[in-house]
Short mmCIF file of C-alpha atoms and ligand atoms in Angstrom, two decimals:
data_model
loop_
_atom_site.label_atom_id
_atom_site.label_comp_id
_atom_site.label_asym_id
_atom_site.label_seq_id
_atom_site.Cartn_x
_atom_site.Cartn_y
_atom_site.Cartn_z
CA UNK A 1 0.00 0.00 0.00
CA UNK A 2 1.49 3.54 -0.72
CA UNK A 3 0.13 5.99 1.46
CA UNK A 4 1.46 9.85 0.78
CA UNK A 5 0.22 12.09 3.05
CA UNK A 6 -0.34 16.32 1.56
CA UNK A 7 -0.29 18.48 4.68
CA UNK A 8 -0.19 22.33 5.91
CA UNK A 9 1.30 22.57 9.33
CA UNK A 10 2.34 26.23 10.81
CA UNK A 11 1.50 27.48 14.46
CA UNK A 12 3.86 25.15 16.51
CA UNK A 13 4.30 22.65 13.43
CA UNK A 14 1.86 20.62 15.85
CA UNK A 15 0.42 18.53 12.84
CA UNK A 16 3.88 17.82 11.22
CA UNK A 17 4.90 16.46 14.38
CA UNK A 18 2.20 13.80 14.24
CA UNK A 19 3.22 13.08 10.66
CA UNK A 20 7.02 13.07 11.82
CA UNK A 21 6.44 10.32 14.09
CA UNK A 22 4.05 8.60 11.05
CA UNK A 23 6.90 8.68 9.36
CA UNK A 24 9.35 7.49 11.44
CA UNK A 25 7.04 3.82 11.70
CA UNK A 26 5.42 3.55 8.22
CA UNK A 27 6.68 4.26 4.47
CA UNK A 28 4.79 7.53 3.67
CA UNK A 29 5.27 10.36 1.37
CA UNK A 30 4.67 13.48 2.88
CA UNK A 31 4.11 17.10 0.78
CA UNK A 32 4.20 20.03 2.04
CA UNK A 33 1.38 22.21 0.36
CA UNK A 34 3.41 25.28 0.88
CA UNK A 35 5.97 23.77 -0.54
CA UNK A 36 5.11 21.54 -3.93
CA UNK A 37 3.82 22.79 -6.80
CA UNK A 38 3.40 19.37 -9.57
CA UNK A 39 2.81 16.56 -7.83
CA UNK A 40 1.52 13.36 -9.15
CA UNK A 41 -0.57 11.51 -6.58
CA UNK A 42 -2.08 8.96 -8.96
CA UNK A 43 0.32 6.29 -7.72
CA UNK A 44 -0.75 6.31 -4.14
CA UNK A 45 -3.67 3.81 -2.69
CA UNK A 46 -4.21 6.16 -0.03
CA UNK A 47 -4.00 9.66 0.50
CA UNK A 48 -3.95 11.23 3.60
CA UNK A 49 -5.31 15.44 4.44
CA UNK A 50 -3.78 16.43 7.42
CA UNK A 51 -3.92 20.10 8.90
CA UNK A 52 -4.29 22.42 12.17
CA UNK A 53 -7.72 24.19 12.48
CA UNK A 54 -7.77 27.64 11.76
CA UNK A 55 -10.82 29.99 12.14
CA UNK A 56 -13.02 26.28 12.27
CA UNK A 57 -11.57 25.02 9.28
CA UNK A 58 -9.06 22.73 7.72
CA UNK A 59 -6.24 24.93 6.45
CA UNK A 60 -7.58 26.94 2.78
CA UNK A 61 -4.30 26.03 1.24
CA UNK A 62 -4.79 22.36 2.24
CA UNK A 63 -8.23 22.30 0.93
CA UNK A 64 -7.16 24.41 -2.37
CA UNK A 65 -4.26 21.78 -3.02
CA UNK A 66 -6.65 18.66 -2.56
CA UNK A 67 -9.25 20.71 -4.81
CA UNK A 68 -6.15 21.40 -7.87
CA UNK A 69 -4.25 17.23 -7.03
CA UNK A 70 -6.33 14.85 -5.40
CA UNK A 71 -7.07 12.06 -7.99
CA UNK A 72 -10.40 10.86 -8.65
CA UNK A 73 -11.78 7.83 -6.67
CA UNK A 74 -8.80 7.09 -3.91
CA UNK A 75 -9.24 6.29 -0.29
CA UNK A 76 -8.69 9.12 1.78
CA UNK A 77 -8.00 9.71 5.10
CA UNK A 78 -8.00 13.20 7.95
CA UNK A 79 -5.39 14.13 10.47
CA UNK A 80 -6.20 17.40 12.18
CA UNK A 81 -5.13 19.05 15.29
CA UNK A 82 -7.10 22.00 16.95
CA UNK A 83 -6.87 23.78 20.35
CA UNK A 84 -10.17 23.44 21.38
CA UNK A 85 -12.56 22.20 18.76
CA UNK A 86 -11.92 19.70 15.82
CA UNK A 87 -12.30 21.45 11.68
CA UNK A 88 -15.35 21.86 10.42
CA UNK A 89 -15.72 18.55 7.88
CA UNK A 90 -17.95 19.61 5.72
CA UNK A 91 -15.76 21.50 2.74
CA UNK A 92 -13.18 19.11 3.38
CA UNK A 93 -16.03 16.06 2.38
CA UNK A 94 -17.31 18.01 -0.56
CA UNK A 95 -14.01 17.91 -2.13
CA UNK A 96 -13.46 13.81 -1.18
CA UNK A 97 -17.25 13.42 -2.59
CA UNK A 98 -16.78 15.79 -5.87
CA UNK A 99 -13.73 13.27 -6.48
CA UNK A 100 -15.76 10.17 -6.35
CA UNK A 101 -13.01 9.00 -3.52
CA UNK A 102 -13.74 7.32 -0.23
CA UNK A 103 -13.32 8.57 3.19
CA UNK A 104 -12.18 5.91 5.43
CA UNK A 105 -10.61 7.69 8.68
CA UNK A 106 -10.57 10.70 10.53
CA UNK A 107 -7.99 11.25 13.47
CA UNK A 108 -7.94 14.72 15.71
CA UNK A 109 -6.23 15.40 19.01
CA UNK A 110 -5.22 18.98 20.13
CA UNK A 111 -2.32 21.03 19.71
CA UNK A 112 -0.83 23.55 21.42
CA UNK A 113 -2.42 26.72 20.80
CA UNK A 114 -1.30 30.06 21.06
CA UNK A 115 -2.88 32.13 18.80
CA UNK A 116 -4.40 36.01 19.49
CA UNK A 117 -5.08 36.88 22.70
CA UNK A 118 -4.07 33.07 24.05
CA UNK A 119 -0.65 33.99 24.11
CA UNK A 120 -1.08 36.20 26.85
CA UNK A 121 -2.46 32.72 29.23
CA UNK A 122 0.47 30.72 28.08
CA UNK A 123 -1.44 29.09 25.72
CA UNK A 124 -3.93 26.10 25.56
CA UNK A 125 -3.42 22.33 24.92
CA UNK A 126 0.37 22.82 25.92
CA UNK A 127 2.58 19.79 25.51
CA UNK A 128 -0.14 18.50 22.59
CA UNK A 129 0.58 16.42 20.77
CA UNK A 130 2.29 14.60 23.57
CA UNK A 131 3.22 10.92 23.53
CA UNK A 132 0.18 9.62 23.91
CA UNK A 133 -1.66 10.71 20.67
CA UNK A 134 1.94 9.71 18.66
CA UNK A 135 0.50 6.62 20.00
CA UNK A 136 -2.38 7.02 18.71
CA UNK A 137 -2.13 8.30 15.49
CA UNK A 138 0.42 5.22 15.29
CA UNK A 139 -2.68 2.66 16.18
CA UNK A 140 -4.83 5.39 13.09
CA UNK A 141 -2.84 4.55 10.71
CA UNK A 142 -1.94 1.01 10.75
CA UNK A 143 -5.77 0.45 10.97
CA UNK A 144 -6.10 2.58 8.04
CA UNK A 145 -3.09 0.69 5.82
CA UNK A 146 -4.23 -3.08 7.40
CA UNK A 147 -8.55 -2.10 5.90
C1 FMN B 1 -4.66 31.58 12.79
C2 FMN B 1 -5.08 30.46 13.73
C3 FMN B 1 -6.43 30.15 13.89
C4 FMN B 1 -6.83 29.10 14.73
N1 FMN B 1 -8.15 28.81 14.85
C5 FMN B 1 -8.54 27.78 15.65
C6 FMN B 1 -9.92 27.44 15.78
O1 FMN B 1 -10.80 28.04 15.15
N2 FMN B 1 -10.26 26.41 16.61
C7 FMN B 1 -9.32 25.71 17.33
O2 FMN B 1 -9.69 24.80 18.06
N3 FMN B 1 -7.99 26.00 17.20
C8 FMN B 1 -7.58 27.01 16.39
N4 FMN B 1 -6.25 27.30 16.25
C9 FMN B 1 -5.26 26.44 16.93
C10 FMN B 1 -4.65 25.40 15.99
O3 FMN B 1 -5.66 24.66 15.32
C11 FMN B 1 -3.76 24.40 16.73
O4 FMN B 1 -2.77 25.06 17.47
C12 FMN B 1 -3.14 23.42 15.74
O5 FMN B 1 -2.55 22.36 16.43
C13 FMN B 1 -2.13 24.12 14.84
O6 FMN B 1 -1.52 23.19 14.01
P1 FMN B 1 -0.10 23.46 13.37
O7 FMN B 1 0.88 23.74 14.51
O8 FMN B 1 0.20 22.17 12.65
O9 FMN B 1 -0.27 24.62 12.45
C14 FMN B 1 -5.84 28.36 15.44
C15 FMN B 1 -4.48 28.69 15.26
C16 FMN B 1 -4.10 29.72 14.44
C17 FMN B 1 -2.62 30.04 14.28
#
């Protein structure tokens, strides 16, 4: 199974650090939306979203790249890490839908968080993602690669 994984990771590269430690265990491909501009996904069995939330939502760039290179009819899972409340899911399904592909996991823990005026507190979910959702998002994906 070849898994790549496209992902947008900024505040406290909190999502890259789950895909890090993906990494790390499993053969994945990871691309950095920010960072790729032609990339040929067709080769992959399963393709992977992953993101922070920002103002509710998956990451725009994240959903613009899936909208410009996600191949038709794939399996797809979500990664996303939030300080308080998981993405919204439902642009992020129109786009897996309008693609005919199937959505077969989500995963979401919380990441430290210290946007605006949170700053000022120290910040919320410190120490996320700790040890225990690497764990976690360990157990995600092998359940996602053995389906
Ligand atoms: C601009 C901005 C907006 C955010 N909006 C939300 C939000 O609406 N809900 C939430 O729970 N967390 C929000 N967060 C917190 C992030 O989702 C959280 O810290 C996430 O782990 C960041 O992932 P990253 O470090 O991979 O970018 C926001 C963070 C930033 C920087």
């Amino acid at each position: 199974m070849k898994v790549a994984i496209m992902y947008f990771s900024s505040q406290h590269k909190n999502t890259k650090k789950l895909l890090d430690a993906l990494k790390e265990t499993y053969d994945v491909t990871l691309f950095d939306v920010t960072d790729v501009k032609d990339v040929e996904l067709s080769d992959y069995d399963i393709i992977g979203l992953a993101s922070g939330t920002y103002f509710g939502n998956y990451s725009k760039k994240l959903l613009e790249f899936a909208k410009m290179h996600l191949p038709q009819k794939k399996k797809v899972f979500l990664i996303n890490t939030y300080g308080a409340l998981r993405a919204i899911q439902k642009d992020v399904k129109k786009i897996i839908a309008d693609k005919q592909c199937e959505l077969i996991g989500y995963f979401g823990c919380r990441g430290y968080d210290t946007y605006g005026i949170l700053k000022y507190v120290g910040g919320i979910a410190k120490g996320h993602p700790n040890q225990k959702d690497i764990e976690n998002v360990k157990n995600f994906l092998k359940n996602i690669i053995n389906k």
